[in-house]
Amino acid sequence: MRKIVKELSPQLLYESLEDKYDSQKLVPEQVFKNAIQIKVFNIYDFFDDQLKSFIDLSKAENARSVFWLPPTRWNRLDYYVEIDLLDSRKDLNSSISDQWEELDYTFLSEGGCLYNDKMNWIVQVSMEFEIIIMGVFEHLKDSWSHFHLKPYTKQTFLDEFEFRAEEYEGVSYSYAKKDSEKMNTTDVYPIVKNYFK
């Protein structure tokens, strides 16, 4: 299998996404333009999956390549990941796993962008909030049967991420109440508003 890390500026690749994705924005801002569906996933499930769900979904769409671009703010915007889905190896996922541990997640994680050449969906990765956000732009019908990651519902997201004053330790309740309200207002509730219907 060819090396999946490519040394080439991905700026032109970002430009091809401009009508669907704002690469200058980060979660909790709305990064997608006119998505028909949005899914939110736990980032550690995503890392454990090692791109398998997105590769299998892409194969079901008859895509040729999956791309993972670094954030546009990154100083070294000169390499990215490209996975050739037409690779002749039968077990492409295992071949990718062989290289997966070599990847430096720091150049992909905060604001990195994942998609395939069909551009029916785009993902932004957020290490800060420990989630990935997937904007879907076309009805994928039966293709979802090849996707293994389980998205958050609005309720399961709130159960995990909402700050609650009663869960603070070692501080006064009034401080905990004020801080939890601040964190929910600046971080949690904007994600709910922008990514859960």
GROMACS .gro file of C-alpha atoms in nm:
model
  197
    1MET     CA    1   0.000   0.000   0.000
    2ARG     CA    2   0.123   0.350  -0.078
    3LYS     CA    3   0.209   0.579   0.209
    4ILE     CA    4  -0.102   0.765   0.313
    5VAL     CA    5   0.072   1.087   0.426
    6LYS     CA    6   0.126   1.315   0.128
    7GLU     CA    7   0.365   1.609   0.116
    8LEU     CA    8   0.167   1.862  -0.082
    9SER     CA    9  -0.021   2.176   0.011
   10PRO     CA   10  -0.389   2.087   0.070
   11GLN     CA   11  -0.505   2.446   0.015
   12LEU     CA   12  -0.656   2.364  -0.325
   13LEU     CA   13  -0.842   2.073  -0.165
   14TYR     CA   14  -0.994   2.310   0.089
   15GLU     CA   15  -1.103   2.542  -0.190
   16SER     CA   16  -1.301   2.258  -0.346
   17LEU     CA   17  -1.512   2.240  -0.027
   18GLU     CA   18  -1.594   2.610   0.005
   19ASP     CA   19  -1.961   2.579  -0.089
   20LYS     CA   20  -2.018   2.321   0.187
   21TYR     CA   21  -1.760   2.389   0.458
   22ASP     CA   22  -1.603   2.694   0.627
   23SER     CA   23  -1.246   2.592   0.708
   24GLN     CA   24  -1.189   2.918   0.899
   25LYS     CA   25  -1.439   2.824   1.171
   26LEU     CA   26  -1.409   2.579   1.458
   27VAL     CA   27  -1.662   2.398   1.676
   28PRO     CA   28  -1.876   2.523   1.852
   29GLU     CA   29  -1.936   2.759   1.557
   30GLN     CA   30  -2.138   2.625   1.266
   31VAL     CA   31  -1.878   2.501   1.016
   32PHE     CA   32  -2.114   2.351   0.756
   33LYS     CA   33  -2.317   2.522   0.486
   34ASN     CA   34  -2.659   2.376   0.404
   35ALA     CA   35  -2.601   2.027   0.548
   36ILE     CA   36  -2.917   1.814   0.533
   37GLN     CA   37  -2.807   1.613   0.835
   38ILE     CA   38  -2.545   1.651   1.109
   39LYS     CA   39  -2.402   1.376   1.328
   40VAL     CA   40  -2.182   1.415   1.637
   41PHE     CA   41  -1.949   1.138   1.755
   42ASN     CA   42  -1.713   1.075   2.045
   43ILE     CA   43  -1.358   1.138   1.929
   44TYR     CA   44  -1.214   0.836   2.110
   45ASP     CA   45  -1.460   0.607   1.938
   46PHE     CA   46  -1.341   0.767   1.615
   47PHE     CA   47  -0.974   0.702   1.695
   48ASP     CA   48  -1.048   0.345   1.805
   49ASP     CA   49  -1.233   0.287   1.478
   50GLN     CA   50  -0.920   0.394   1.284
   51LEU     CA   51  -1.127   0.541   0.998
   52LYS     CA   52  -1.294   0.205   0.927
   53SER     CA   53  -1.647   0.350   0.932
   54PHE     CA   54  -1.556   0.631   0.695
   55ILE     CA   55  -1.365   0.401   0.463
   56ASP     CA   56  -1.650   0.149   0.451
   57LEU     CA   57  -1.903   0.428   0.395
   58SER     CA   58  -1.684   0.569   0.118
   59LYS     CA   59  -1.655   0.232  -0.051
   60ALA     CA   60  -2.034   0.199  -0.042
   61GLU     CA   61  -2.051   0.536  -0.219
   62ASN     CA   62  -1.801   0.415  -0.482
   63ALA     CA   63  -1.553   0.684  -0.380
   64ARG     CA   64  -1.192   0.656  -0.491
   65SER     CA   65  -1.010   0.837  -0.209
   66VAL     CA   66  -1.055   0.959   0.149
   67PHE     CA   67  -0.876   1.282   0.244
   68TRP     CA   68  -0.787   1.415   0.589
   69LEU     CA   69  -0.659   1.773   0.578
   70PRO     CA   70  -0.485   1.967   0.855
   71PRO     CA   71  -0.652   2.283   0.988
   72THR     CA   72  -0.592   2.593   0.779
   73ARG     CA   73  -0.441   2.771   1.083
   74TRP     CA   74  -0.163   2.515   1.106
   75ASN     CA   75   0.176   2.663   1.024
   76ARG     CA   76   0.292   2.368   0.815
   77LEU     CA   77   0.009   2.335   0.567
   78ASP     CA   78   0.221   2.112   0.345
   79TYR     CA   79   0.102   1.759   0.405
   80TYR     CA   80  -0.221   1.569   0.447
   81VAL     CA   81  -0.356   1.215   0.448
   82GLU     CA   82  -0.494   1.051   0.133
   83ILE     CA   83  -0.620   0.693   0.135
   84ASP     CA   84  -0.656   0.525  -0.204
   85LEU     CA   85  -0.974   0.316  -0.185
   86LEU     CA   86  -0.885   0.144  -0.512
   87ASP     CA   87  -0.580  -0.014  -0.348
   88SER     CA   88  -0.551  -0.370  -0.470
   89ARG     CA   89  -0.508  -0.515  -0.121
   90LYS     CA   90  -0.809  -0.711  -0.008
   91ASP     CA   91  -0.787  -0.594   0.352
   92LEU     CA   92  -0.744  -0.220   0.308
   93ASN     CA   93  -0.844  -0.147   0.669
   94SER     CA   94  -0.561  -0.365   0.805
   95SER     CA   95  -0.316  -0.197   0.569
   96ILE     CA   96  -0.420   0.143   0.699
   97SER     CA   97  -0.394   0.021   1.059
   98ASP     CA   98  -0.029  -0.060   0.993
   99GLN     CA   99   0.034   0.311   0.928
  100TRP     CA  100  -0.226   0.452   1.165
  101GLU     CA  101  -0.007   0.455   1.476
  102GLU     CA  102   0.261   0.646   1.287
  103LEU     CA  103   0.032   0.941   1.225
  104ASP     CA  104   0.084   1.262   1.421
  105TYR     CA  105  -0.270   1.347   1.529
  106THR     CA  106  -0.167   1.697   1.631
  107PHE     CA  107  -0.157   1.815   1.272
  108LEU     CA  108  -0.502   1.674   1.202
  109SER     CA  109  -0.691   1.705   1.526
  110GLU     CA  110  -0.804   2.057   1.608
  111GLY     CA  111  -1.002   2.169   1.306
  112GLY     CA  112  -0.880   1.895   1.076
  113CYS     CA  113  -1.118   1.803   0.794
  114LEU     CA  114  -1.207   1.453   0.667
  115TYR     CA  115  -1.404   1.377   0.347
  116ASN     CA  116  -1.394   1.169   0.028
  117ASP     CA  117  -1.393   1.261  -0.341
  118LYS     CA  118  -1.774   1.227  -0.363
  119MET     CA  119  -1.801   1.512  -0.109
  120ASN     CA  120  -2.138   1.388   0.017
  121TRP     CA  121  -2.017   1.441   0.374
  122ILE     CA  122  -1.746   1.635   0.556
  123VAL     CA  123  -1.613   1.588   0.908
  124GLN     CA  124  -1.442   1.836   1.139
  125VAL     CA  125  -1.236   1.700   1.428
  126SER     CA  126  -1.228   1.882   1.763
  127MET     CA  127  -0.981   1.761   2.025
  128GLU     CA  128  -1.082   2.055   2.245
  129PHE     CA  129  -1.437   1.923   2.280
  130GLU     CA  130  -1.343   1.557   2.223
  131ILE     CA  131  -1.595   1.516   1.942
  132ILE     CA  132  -1.610   1.493   1.566
  133ILE     CA  133  -1.888   1.662   1.370
  134MET     CA  134  -2.012   1.515   1.041
  135GLY     CA  135  -2.212   1.725   0.797
  136VAL     CA  136  -2.407   1.523   0.539
  137PHE     CA  137  -2.504   1.689   0.210
  138GLU     CA  138  -2.668   1.407   0.013
  139HIS     CA  139  -2.909   1.129   0.108
  140LEU     CA  140  -2.683   0.823   0.138
  141LYS     CA  141  -2.968   0.569   0.165
  142ASP     CA  142  -2.829   0.218   0.205
  143SER     CA  143  -2.470   0.337   0.250
  144TRP     CA  144  -2.525   0.393   0.623
  145SER     CA  145  -2.544   0.017   0.678
  146HIS     CA  146  -2.166   0.019   0.631
  147PHE     CA  147  -2.112   0.280   0.905
  148HIS     CA  148  -2.027   0.154   1.254
  149LEU     CA  149  -1.985   0.458   1.479
  150LYS     CA  150  -2.279   0.550   1.699
  151PRO     CA  151  -2.366   0.922   1.707
  152TYR     CA  152  -2.475   1.115   2.011
  153THR     CA  153  -2.837   1.210   2.050
  154LYS     CA  154  -2.903   1.554   2.192
  155GLN     CA  155  -2.979   1.393   2.529
  156THR     CA  156  -2.674   1.165   2.541
  157PHE     CA  157  -2.456   1.461   2.443
  158LEU     CA  158  -2.598   1.674   2.724
  159ASP     CA  159  -2.567   1.385   2.970
  160GLU     CA  160  -2.196   1.365   2.896
  161PHE     CA  161  -2.098   1.728   2.840
  162GLU     CA  162  -2.335   1.959   3.028
  163PHE     CA  163  -2.174   2.123   3.331
  164ARG     CA  164  -2.370   2.080   3.655
  165ALA     CA  165  -2.300   2.283   3.966
  166GLU     CA  166  -2.374   1.990   4.197
  167GLU     CA  167  -2.091   1.789   4.042
  168TYR     CA  168  -1.819   2.044   4.131
  169GLU     CA  169  -1.594   1.958   4.424
  170GLY     CA  170  -1.388   2.178   4.653
  171VAL     CA  171  -1.561   2.505   4.561
  172SER     CA  172  -1.864   2.692   4.685
  173TYR     CA  173  -2.199   2.620   4.526
  174SER     CA  174  -2.235   2.981   4.411
  175TYR     CA  175  -1.900   2.961   4.229
  176ALA     CA  176  -1.991   2.622   4.078
  177LYS     CA  177  -2.327   2.755   3.961
  178LYS     CA  178  -2.170   3.061   3.800
  179ASP     CA  179  -1.890   2.862   3.635
  180SER     CA  180  -2.120   2.586   3.505
  181GLU     CA  181  -2.355   2.844   3.354
  182LYS     CA  182  -2.059   3.017   3.186
  183MET     CA  183  -1.917   2.693   3.042
  184ASN     CA  184  -2.256   2.577   2.918
  185THR     CA  185  -2.328   2.916   2.759
  186THR     CA  186  -1.993   2.946   2.580
  187ASP     CA  187  -1.929   2.583   2.484
  188VAL     CA  188  -2.201   2.323   2.536
  189TYR     CA  189  -2.522   2.501   2.435
  190PRO     CA  190  -2.376   2.650   2.113
  191ILE     CA  191  -2.283   2.295   2.003
  192VAL     CA  192  -2.637   2.179   2.080
  193LYS     CA  193  -2.785   2.474   1.892
  194ASN     CA  194  -2.560   2.432   1.585
  195TYR     CA  195  -2.543   2.054   1.556
  196PHE     CA  196  -2.855   1.899   1.706
  197LYS     CA  197  -3.201   1.956   1.562
   0.00000   0.00000   0.00000
